[in-house]
PDB file of C-alpha atoms in Angstrom:
ATOM      1  CA  MET A1108     105.991 -45.220 -62.865  1.00 45.00           C
ATOM      2  CA  PRO A1109     102.209 -45.917 -63.339  1.00 56.00           C
ATOM      3  CA  LYS A1110     100.766 -47.418 -66.706  1.00 61.00           C
ATOM      4  CA  VAL A1111      97.675 -46.525 -68.996  1.00 59.00           C
ATOM      5  CA  SER A1112      96.310 -48.240 -71.915  1.00 62.00           C
ATOM      6  CA  VAL A1113      96.410 -45.364 -75.187  1.00 61.00           C
ATOM      7  CA  SER A1114      93.584 -45.319 -76.827  1.00 62.00           C
ATOM      8  CA  ARG A1115      93.268 -43.302 -80.885  1.00 61.00           C
ATOM      9  CA  SER A1116      89.470 -44.049 -81.385  1.00 64.00           C
ATOM     10  CA  ARG A1117      88.642 -40.016 -80.157  1.00 57.00           C
ATOM     11  CA  LEU A1118      91.678 -39.021 -82.497  1.00 56.00           C
ATOM     12  CA  LEU A1119      89.584 -40.563 -84.795  1.00 59.00           C
ATOM     13  CA  GLN A1120      86.670 -38.910 -84.226  1.00 61.00           C
ATOM     14  CA  LEU A1121      88.388 -35.157 -84.241  1.00 54.00           C
ATOM     15  CA  ARG A1122      89.498 -36.291 -87.573  1.00 56.00           C
ATOM     16  CA  ASP A1123      86.212 -37.492 -88.729  1.00 57.00           C
ATOM     17  CA  GLU A1124      84.751 -34.049 -87.683  1.00 54.00           C
ATOM     18  CA  GLY A1125      87.587 -32.081 -88.789  1.00 50.00           C
ATOM     19  CA  GLN A1126      88.156 -30.070 -85.347  1.00 51.00           C
ATOM     20  CA  CYS A1127      91.792 -29.096 -84.839  1.00 49.00           C
ATOM     21  CA  SER A1128      93.606 -27.103 -83.261  1.00 55.00           C
ATOM     22  CA  VAL A1129      96.224 -24.783 -85.212  1.00 59.00           C
ATOM     23  CA  VAL A1130      95.902 -26.715 -88.800  1.00 64.00           C
ATOM     24  CA  THR A1131      98.346 -26.396 -91.767  1.00 66.00           C
ATOM     25  CA  PRO A1132      98.718 -27.780 -95.027  1.00 68.00           C
ATOM     26  CA  LEU A1133     101.048 -30.113 -93.259  1.00 71.00           C
ATOM     27  CA  GLY A1134      98.754 -30.662 -90.557  1.00 74.00           C
ATOM     28  CA  THR A1135      98.380 -29.496 -86.794  1.00 77.00           C
ATOM     29  CA  ALA A1136     101.082 -27.704 -86.137  1.00 79.00           C
ATOM     30  CA  MET A1137     102.433 -26.435 -82.393  1.00 82.00           C
ATOM     31  CA  LEU A1138     103.239 -22.854 -82.120  1.00 81.00           C
ATOM     32  CA  GLU A1139     106.732 -21.958 -80.479  1.00 80.00           C
ATOM     33  CA  ILE A1140     107.262 -18.038 -79.063  1.00 77.00           C
ATOM     34  CA  GLN A1141     110.283 -16.942 -77.682  1.00 72.00           C
ATOM     35  CA  GLY A1142     109.486 -15.057 -74.842  1.00 66.00           C
ATOM     36  CA  ASP A1143     106.566 -13.127 -73.388  1.00 64.00           C
ATOM     37  CA  LEU A1144     103.703 -11.488 -75.216  1.00 62.00           C
ATOM     38  CA  ALA A1145     102.402  -8.216 -74.439  1.00 59.00           C
ATOM     39  CA  MET A1146      98.309  -8.465 -74.636  1.00 58.00           C
ATOM     40  CA  GLU A1147      96.231  -5.869 -73.040  1.00 59.00           C
ATOM     41  CA  ILE A1148      93.380  -8.023 -70.853  1.00 55.00           C
ATOM     42  CA  ALA A1149      92.064  -6.221 -67.836  1.00 55.00           C
ATOM     43  CA  SER A1150      93.164  -7.227 -64.457  1.00 49.00           C
ATOM     44  CA  ASP A1151      90.331  -9.062 -63.532  1.00 54.00           C
ATOM     45  CA  GLY A1152      90.861 -11.679 -66.009  1.00 56.00           C
ATOM     46  CA  CYS A1153      88.797 -11.903 -69.497  1.00 57.00           C
ATOM     47  CA  ASP A1154      85.643 -10.076 -70.471  1.00 60.00           C
ATOM     48  CA  PRO A1155      82.855 -12.932 -71.587  1.00 59.00           C
ATOM     49  CA  GLY A1156      81.486 -10.177 -73.740  1.00 64.00           C
ATOM     50  CA  ASP A1157      84.628 -10.040 -75.723  1.00 64.00           C
ATOM     51  CA  PRO A1158      85.260 -11.362 -78.884  1.00 64.00           C
ATOM     52  CA  ARG A1159      87.961 -13.006 -78.672  1.00 62.00           C
ATOM     53  CA  VAL A1160      87.011 -15.410 -75.585  1.00 66.00           C
ATOM     54  CA  SER A1161      84.866 -18.114 -75.980  1.00 67.00           C
ATOM     55  CA  VAL A1162      84.219 -21.489 -74.252  1.00 67.00           C
ATOM     56  CA  LEU A1163      86.031 -24.810 -74.220  1.00 65.00           C
ATOM     57  CA  GLN A1164      84.972 -27.556 -72.295  1.00 69.00           C
ATOM     58  CA  GLY A1165      84.284 -25.221 -69.226  1.00 70.00           C
ATOM     59  CA  GLN A1166      87.259 -23.190 -69.970  1.00 66.00           C
ATOM     60  CA  GLN A1167      87.965 -20.048 -71.292  1.00 62.00           C
ATOM     61  CA  ILE A1168      90.260 -19.586 -74.227  1.00 65.00           C
ATOM     62  CA  PHE A1169      91.537 -15.802 -75.090  1.00 62.00           C
ATOM     63  CA  ARG A1170      92.432 -15.475 -78.730  1.00 68.00           C
ATOM     64  CA  PHE A1171      95.488 -13.755 -78.598  1.00 71.00           C
ATOM     65  CA  GLY A1172      96.142 -13.652 -82.597  1.00 75.00           C
ATOM     66  CA  LEU A1173      95.852 -14.085 -86.280  1.00 79.00           C
ATOM     67  CA  LEU A1174      98.175 -16.719 -88.061  1.00 81.00           C
ATOM     68  CA  ASP A1175      98.873 -15.809 -91.312  1.00 84.00           C
ATOM     69  CA  LEU A1176     100.227 -18.619 -93.516  1.00 84.00           C
ATOM     70  CA  HIS A1177     101.971 -18.052 -96.579  1.00 82.00           C
ATOM     71  CA  GLY A1178     101.109 -20.457 -99.274  1.00 74.00           C
ATOM     72  CA  THR A1179     103.880 -23.055 -99.711  1.00 76.00           C
ATOM     73  CA  SER A1180     106.343 -21.183 -98.369  1.00 79.00           C
ATOM     74  CA  ARG A1181     106.071 -22.318 -94.803  1.00 83.00           C
ATOM     75  CA  GLU A1182     107.042 -18.772 -94.002  1.00 88.00           C
ATOM     76  CA  ALA A1183     104.047 -17.748 -91.013  1.00 86.00           C
ATOM     77  CA  THR A1184     102.878 -14.440 -89.655  1.00 86.00           C
ATOM     78  CA  LEU A1185     101.259 -14.041 -86.459  1.00 84.00           C
ATOM     79  CA  TYR A1186      99.681 -11.076 -85.788  1.00 84.00           C
ATOM     80  CA  ILE A1187      99.238 -10.448 -82.038  1.00 79.00           C
ATOM     81  CA  GLY A1188      96.723  -7.256 -80.732  1.00 73.00           C
ATOM     82  CA  GLN A1189      96.225  -4.440 -83.248  1.00 74.00           C
ATOM     83  CA  LYS A1190      99.847  -3.310 -82.700  1.00 78.00           C
ATOM     84  CA  GLN A1191     102.490  -6.501 -83.134  1.00 81.00           C
ATOM     85  CA  ARG A1192     103.019  -8.947 -85.909  1.00 84.00           C
ATOM     86  CA  MET A1193     105.666 -11.969 -85.539  1.00 85.00           C
ATOM     87  CA  VAL A1194     107.701 -13.564 -88.284  1.00 88.00           C
ATOM     88  CA  GLY A1195     108.358 -17.263 -88.534  1.00 89.00           C
ATOM     89  CA  LYS A1196     108.368 -20.453 -90.535  1.00 90.00           C
ATOM     90  CA  LEU A1197     107.204 -23.765 -90.156  1.00 87.00           C
ATOM     91  CA  VAL A1198     109.600 -26.240 -89.716  1.00 89.00           C
ATOM     92  CA  LYS A1199     108.957 -30.367 -89.516  1.00 90.00           C
ATOM     93  CA  LEU A1200     109.889 -32.040 -85.794  1.00 91.00           C
ATOM     94  CA  ASP A1201     112.234 -34.514 -85.821  1.00 94.00           C
ATOM     95  CA  VAL A1202     110.087 -36.852 -83.774  1.00 93.00           C
ATOM     96  CA  PRO A1203     106.984 -36.454 -84.490  1.00 89.00           C
ATOM     97  CA  MET A1204     104.747 -35.848 -80.800  1.00 89.00           C
ATOM     98  CA  GLY A1205     101.689 -37.265 -79.450  1.00 85.00           C
ATOM     99  CA  VAL A1206      98.849 -35.030 -77.624  1.00 83.00           C
ATOM    100  CA  LEU A1207      96.863 -37.055 -74.649  1.00 83.00           C
ATOM    101  CA  HIS A1208      94.333 -36.580 -72.847  1.00 80.00           C
ATOM    102  CA  PHE A1209      94.488 -38.620 -69.584  1.00 82.00           C
ATOM    103  CA  ASP A1210      91.094 -39.834 -67.733  1.00 80.00           C
ATOM    104  CA  THR A1211      92.010 -40.491 -64.082  1.00 80.00           C
ATOM    105  CA  ALA A1212      88.680 -41.642 -63.333  1.00 85.00           C
ATOM    106  CA  THR A1213      89.238 -44.425 -65.785  1.00 83.00           C
ATOM    107  CA  GLN A1214      93.187 -44.577 -65.697  1.00 81.00           C
ATOM    108  CA  THR A1215      93.172 -44.253 -69.552  1.00 82.00           C
ATOM    109  CA  ALA A1216      94.494 -41.699 -72.068  1.00 82.00           C
ATOM    110  CA  GLN A1217      93.171 -40.908 -75.619  1.00 82.00           C
ATOM    111  CA  LEU A1218      95.138 -39.652 -78.291  1.00 82.00           C
ATOM    112  CA  GLN A1219      93.799 -36.459 -79.484  1.00 80.00           C
ATOM    113  CA  ASP A1220      96.116 -35.619 -82.149  1.00 82.00           C
ATOM    114  CA  ILE A1221      99.984 -36.137 -83.502  1.00 85.00           C
ATOM    115  CA  ILE A1222     102.150 -33.101 -84.203  1.00 87.00           C
ATOM    116  CA  ARG A1223     104.600 -33.450 -87.078  1.00 88.00           C
ATOM    117  CA  TYR A1224     105.362 -30.000 -87.510  1.00 87.00           C
ATOM    118  CA  ARG A1225     105.864 -26.544 -85.159  1.00 88.00           C
ATOM    119  CA  LEU A1226     106.031 -22.768 -86.015  1.00 88.00           C
ATOM    120  CA  ILE A1227     108.849 -20.817 -84.715  1.00 89.00           C
ATOM    121  CA  PHE A1228     108.602 -17.283 -83.902  1.00 86.00           C
ATOM    122  CA  ARG A1229     112.146 -16.652 -82.426  1.00 81.00           C
ATOM    123  CA  ASP A1230     112.378 -12.790 -83.431  1.00 79.00           C
ATOM    124  CA  ARG A1231     111.080 -10.255 -81.451  1.00 76.00           C
ATOM    125  CA  PRO A1232     107.338  -8.449 -82.458  1.00 73.00           C
ATOM    126  CA  LEU A1233     107.542  -5.938 -85.118  1.00 73.00           C
ATOM    127  CA  PRO A1234     104.900  -3.280 -84.722  1.00 71.00           C
ATOM    128  CA  ILE A1235     101.911  -2.989 -87.470  1.00 74.00           C
ATOM    129  CA  MET A1236     102.732  -0.337 -90.015  1.00 68.00           C
TER     130      MET A1236
END
């Protein structure tokens, strides 16, 4: 198995710049959804004029929902489009996970973040009323 050195300098830089993905009061969290999401996307892909579409490092990113965290109760609601919502909870991982970015040219890995919590949505989506 190949070995690479892991640097945490990028993690420290991201923390200083305030850049994270799904941020909760307890830090960055992983989103876990059981099943499929029904999304309204054109068959030819994402429309660059769509406000839900943005570009990060040359890749299109599609914002599929709005996450609402309910204070200190560790409950969450994920609104998907205009028609569905999912109710879930914030749970601590037994073992924290590291997010690594591998650079094949230099054979190095940068530690991007440490995830200690996950948002779990186990039930079927509910209609928005």
